[in-house]
Amino acid sequence: MRAGDSRGLRSESQIMSRRKQIYEGKAKILYEGPEPGTLVQYFKDDATAFNAQKKATLQGKGVLNNRISEHIMVALGRVGVQNHFIKRLNMREQLIRKVDIIPLEVICRNVAAGSMAKRLGIEEGEELPRAIVEFCLKRDDLNDPLIAEEHATAFGWASPSEIDELIATTLRVNDFLQGMFFAIGIRLVDFKIEFGRHFDGDTVQILLADEISPDSCRLWDLETGKKLDKDRFRRDLGDVTEAYAEVATRLGILKDNPGEVTNLSVVRNEKNKD
Ligand code: UDP
């Protein structure tokens, strides 16, 4: 969007320049929050795959992921999974608690797909005997390699008790999300989550952080097997944002106004309400 358009709308860069940027990732930007201990998480429309070798801008994706992640974090909070989400600020931003991210990607799988199907020679779509939790090291320069718990504890990326907590919480998140998605005709194949340490005085608490959205989950339609997630981008299947909007609609997020998020003119002209 260009600065200072004829309707007096503030441009994205004008809005964002008011805050100090802390970090820019592939799909999100973190800004300093209004209160100490808070951050603002901004969802971009950028999509990357294969460690950013494939890139695109998918108009409306950030708006959808902001809403879907909000919905899921709030629901998880209600069942006692403590997480960083405080409140949504506007179409692309949410207020979150500041945490020190544990440098591990925690992956949970119910059905063989993606890298595990390839690595172990299992056909994609095969139901796993039970949910499997894996750890990858968050290191883009190394392609986020799969690691053993032993590496995490020996190198001090997480303590043994933290690893136990990460696994237990991930399995709880999996149980909850499997049920939530099953109820709307979606099979939760796998997902990736991240955790952070939240310091409050002398106490350290582990919070679920980052996002949970079709960017970080594999979601297949129960009846047709249609992919409703980032594999549509990775595998050039087309209609990526339409699939994300389908997930949002089924979750009831867009029920009052299904065009709200996908209507591109709305997305282009969005204004921060703060
Ligand atoms: N995933 C993710 N970020 C990553 C790697 C994986 O969100 O950097 C998610 C991915 O969307 C899928 C799950 O984690 O839902 C398992 O991904 P996998 O290891 O199969 O890797 P991929 O096939 O995506 O390379």
XYZ file of C-alpha atoms and ligand atoms in Angstrom:
299
model
C 0.000 0.000 0.000
C 1.298 3.488 -0.815
C 1.716 6.033 1.976
C -1.030 8.600 2.583
C -3.639 7.504 0.052
C -6.553 9.732 -1.015
C -8.880 8.332 1.689
C -6.432 9.295 4.418
C -5.686 5.677 5.331
C -2.350 5.134 6.984
C 0.008 2.903 5.079
C 1.284 -0.340 6.550
C 4.787 1.147 6.881
C 3.423 4.255 8.645
C 1.541 2.055 11.108
C 4.497 -0.201 11.725
C 7.132 2.502 12.051
C 5.571 3.617 15.336
C 6.893 0.487 17.001
C 10.356 -0.865 17.432
C 10.900 -4.021 15.448
C 12.411 -6.809 17.543
C 12.605 -9.596 14.974
C 11.517 -10.403 11.455
C 10.867 -14.022 10.521
C 9.635 -15.597 7.309
C 5.916 -15.164 7.990
C 5.765 -12.841 10.986
C 7.310 -9.728 12.506
C 7.636 -9.066 16.232
C 7.420 -5.520 17.585
C 7.922 -4.152 21.053
C 4.592 -4.261 22.913
C 2.793 -1.444 24.736
C 3.654 -2.842 28.198
C 6.895 -4.374 29.464
C 6.817 -8.124 28.931
C 4.567 -7.886 25.883
C 5.177 -8.005 22.144
C 3.056 -7.408 19.072
C 3.054 -10.281 16.597
C 2.342 -9.152 13.016
C 1.276 -11.773 10.435
C 2.696 -11.165 6.942
C 1.291 -12.485 3.678
C 4.683 -13.951 2.798
C 4.909 -17.684 2.281
C 8.164 -19.604 2.158
C 8.967 -23.272 1.781
C 12.031 -25.494 1.535
C 13.959 -23.196 3.854
C 12.941 -20.063 1.934
C 14.110 -21.360 -1.456
C 10.496 -20.992 -2.606
C 8.804 -17.672 -1.865
C 5.517 -15.950 -2.652
C 3.119 -13.381 -1.311
C -0.363 -14.775 -0.757
C -2.760 -11.903 -0.277
C -4.875 -12.371 2.844
C -2.862 -15.273 4.318
C -1.602 -13.189 7.254
C -5.104 -12.028 8.120
C -6.387 -15.607 8.076
C -3.504 -16.987 10.145
C -3.916 -14.211 12.714
C -7.575 -15.197 13.172
C -7.040 -18.966 13.068
C -4.114 -18.857 15.507
C -6.119 -16.594 17.847
C -9.045 -19.031 17.749
C -6.829 -22.015 18.532
C -4.736 -20.332 21.253
C -7.886 -19.047 23.013
C -9.459 -22.511 22.848
C -6.273 -24.145 24.172
C -6.094 -21.545 26.960
C -9.641 -22.497 28.001
C -8.597 -26.128 28.461
C -5.542 -25.117 30.469
C -2.762 -25.063 27.877
C -0.956 -21.909 28.883
C 0.190 -19.864 25.925
C 1.555 -16.495 24.919
C -1.658 -15.085 23.394
C -3.183 -12.061 25.151
C -5.540 -10.509 22.605
C -5.956 -9.744 18.933
C -5.308 -6.093 18.152
C -6.457 -5.865 14.543
C -6.585 -7.875 11.331
C -2.889 -8.669 11.260
C -1.639 -8.169 14.800
C -1.972 -9.804 18.156
C -0.632 -8.868 21.567
C 1.437 -11.652 23.080
C 3.505 -12.302 26.177
C 7.229 -11.978 25.625
C 9.026 -15.303 26.020
C 12.506 -16.655 25.366
C 11.868 -19.108 22.577
C 13.266 -22.600 23.234
C 15.272 -23.306 20.048
C 13.320 -26.463 19.201
C 10.518 -27.140 16.754
C 8.245 -29.723 18.326
C 6.481 -31.801 15.689
C 3.585 -34.115 16.443
C 2.340 -36.629 13.886
C -0.782 -38.773 13.664
C -0.477 -39.780 10.021
C 2.683 -40.332 7.958
C 3.417 -37.365 5.677
C 6.145 -35.016 4.537
C 9.667 -35.529 5.799
C 8.831 -38.517 8.025
C 7.120 -40.445 5.233
C 10.207 -39.854 3.073
C 12.760 -40.553 5.796
C 11.211 -43.840 6.947
C 9.793 -44.988 3.603
C 6.190 -44.985 4.832
C 3.424 -44.187 2.394
C 1.885 -40.763 2.910
C -1.511 -41.102 4.528
C -0.735 -44.174 6.629
C -2.189 -43.833 10.118
C 0.603 -44.075 12.713
C 0.291 -46.635 15.558
C 0.222 -43.728 18.010
C 0.997 -40.029 18.048
C 4.736 -39.453 17.594
C 6.547 -36.381 18.916
C 9.781 -35.303 17.213
C 12.222 -32.479 17.870
C 14.048 -30.376 15.290
C 16.672 -27.787 16.090
C 15.598 -24.273 15.067
C 18.543 -23.492 12.788
C 17.649 -22.255 9.309
C 21.312 -22.416 8.273
C 21.237 -26.183 8.986
C 17.707 -26.749 7.580
C 16.195 -27.334 11.046
C 17.698 -30.825 11.512
C 15.843 -33.600 13.312
C 17.497 -34.209 16.687
C 17.187 -36.665 19.559
C 16.132 -35.583 23.063
C 19.697 -36.452 24.088
C 21.059 -33.668 21.869
C 18.639 -31.172 23.391
C 19.560 -32.040 26.960
C 23.314 -32.551 26.371
C 23.702 -29.226 24.563
C 21.427 -27.436 27.036
C 18.722 -26.400 24.567
C 16.175 -27.738 27.058
C 16.482 -29.511 30.409
C 15.229 -33.087 30.885
C 12.220 -31.829 32.850
C 11.467 -29.247 30.169
C 11.607 -31.983 27.526
C 9.093 -34.014 29.551
C 6.834 -30.974 29.804
C 7.145 -30.204 26.078
C 6.170 -33.773 25.168
C 3.247 -33.899 27.623
C 1.913 -30.510 26.519
C 2.341 -31.348 22.830
C 0.316 -34.553 23.273
C -2.416 -32.581 25.079
C -2.445 -30.027 22.268
C -2.672 -32.912 19.790
C -5.634 -34.526 21.580
C -7.470 -31.228 21.729
C -6.736 -30.197 18.136
C -7.563 -33.644 16.741
C -11.015 -33.423 18.326
C -11.520 -29.813 17.308
C -10.637 -30.506 13.669
C -12.492 -33.844 13.542
C -15.659 -31.991 14.553
C -15.357 -29.835 11.419
C -14.513 -32.678 9.047
C -10.734 -32.245 9.073
C -8.018 -34.825 9.761
C -5.091 -33.430 11.743
C -2.163 -35.170 10.051
C 0.688 -33.374 11.842
C 1.704 -29.998 13.216
C 4.676 -28.035 14.501
C 4.643 -25.941 17.647
C 7.158 -23.854 19.558
C 7.496 -23.040 23.222
C 9.106 -20.261 25.213
C 10.221 -19.563 28.752
C 8.239 -16.819 30.447
C 10.015 -15.176 33.365
C 7.847 -13.756 36.119
C 9.960 -12.677 39.078
C 11.750 -15.802 40.243
C 9.504 -18.228 38.435
C 9.908 -19.594 34.944
C 6.900 -20.912 33.138
C 6.843 -22.693 29.793
C 4.275 -21.211 27.424
C 3.116 -22.420 24.044
C 4.194 -19.645 21.640
C 4.514 -18.727 17.950
C 1.373 -19.669 15.962
C -0.865 -22.601 15.116
C -2.304 -22.213 11.634
C -2.476 -23.985 8.264
C 1.126 -22.778 7.785
C 2.245 -25.077 10.603
C -0.257 -27.971 10.418
C -1.201 -30.584 7.826
C -4.977 -30.577 7.554
C -6.801 -32.949 5.210
C -10.512 -32.969 4.488
C -11.883 -36.127 6.160
C -14.078 -37.099 3.223
C -12.078 -36.114 0.163
C -8.520 -35.950 1.507
C -8.184 -32.450 0.039
C -5.210 -30.630 1.533
C -6.239 -27.481 3.420
C -2.761 -26.336 4.464
C 0.627 -25.080 3.349
C 1.266 -28.189 1.237
C -0.976 -26.454 -1.351
C 1.847 -23.890 -1.630
C 4.768 -26.321 -1.230
C 3.378 -28.667 -3.900
C 1.914 -26.014 -6.258
C -1.659 -27.230 -5.780
C -3.143 -23.714 -6.075
C -5.965 -22.011 -4.128
C -3.806 -21.665 -1.011
C -5.630 -18.786 0.701
C -8.968 -20.249 -0.353
C -8.059 -23.432 1.549
C -7.021 -21.404 4.630
C -10.330 -19.492 4.384
C -12.156 -22.843 4.244
C -10.496 -23.845 7.529
C -11.442 -20.479 9.079
C -15.030 -20.777 7.867
C -15.392 -24.313 9.241
C -13.972 -23.133 12.582
C -16.778 -20.549 12.649
C -14.386 -17.619 12.468
C -15.883 -16.145 9.289
C -19.500 -17.071 9.980
C -20.859 -13.528 10.211
C -19.148 -12.324 7.101
C -17.459 -15.009 5.022
C -16.044 -12.377 2.644
C -14.465 -10.416 5.488
C -11.002 -11.858 5.304
C -10.734 -13.091 1.748
C -12.188 -9.974 0.176
C -8.969 -8.610 -1.239
C -10.083 -4.987 -1.218
C -10.765 -5.277 2.511
C -7.343 -6.766 3.040
C -5.660 -4.024 0.984
C -7.464 -1.201 2.739
C -7.270 -2.576 6.221
C -6.656 -0.032 8.929
C -5.197 -0.521 12.395
C -7.732 0.122 15.109
C -5.769 0.755 18.266
N 6.500 -27.549 9.875
C 6.515 -26.197 10.114
N 7.702 -25.514 9.995
C 8.860 -26.117 9.649
C 8.847 -27.506 9.405
C 7.656 -28.197 9.527
O 5.490 -25.617 10.458
O 9.904 -25.436 9.570
C 5.242 -28.312 10.005
C 4.701 -28.763 8.668
O 3.789 -27.819 8.157
C 4.000 -30.043 9.026
C 4.811 -30.589 10.199
O 5.516 -29.483 10.735
O 2.683 -29.784 9.472
C 5.782 -31.680 9.825
O 6.591 -31.222 8.774
P 7.678 -32.162 8.074
O 8.722 -32.525 9.058
O 6.965 -33.290 7.412
O 8.413 -31.243 7.057
P 8.060 -30.790 5.595
O 7.554 -31.971 4.857
O 7.045 -29.733 5.799
O 9.381 -30.270 5.105
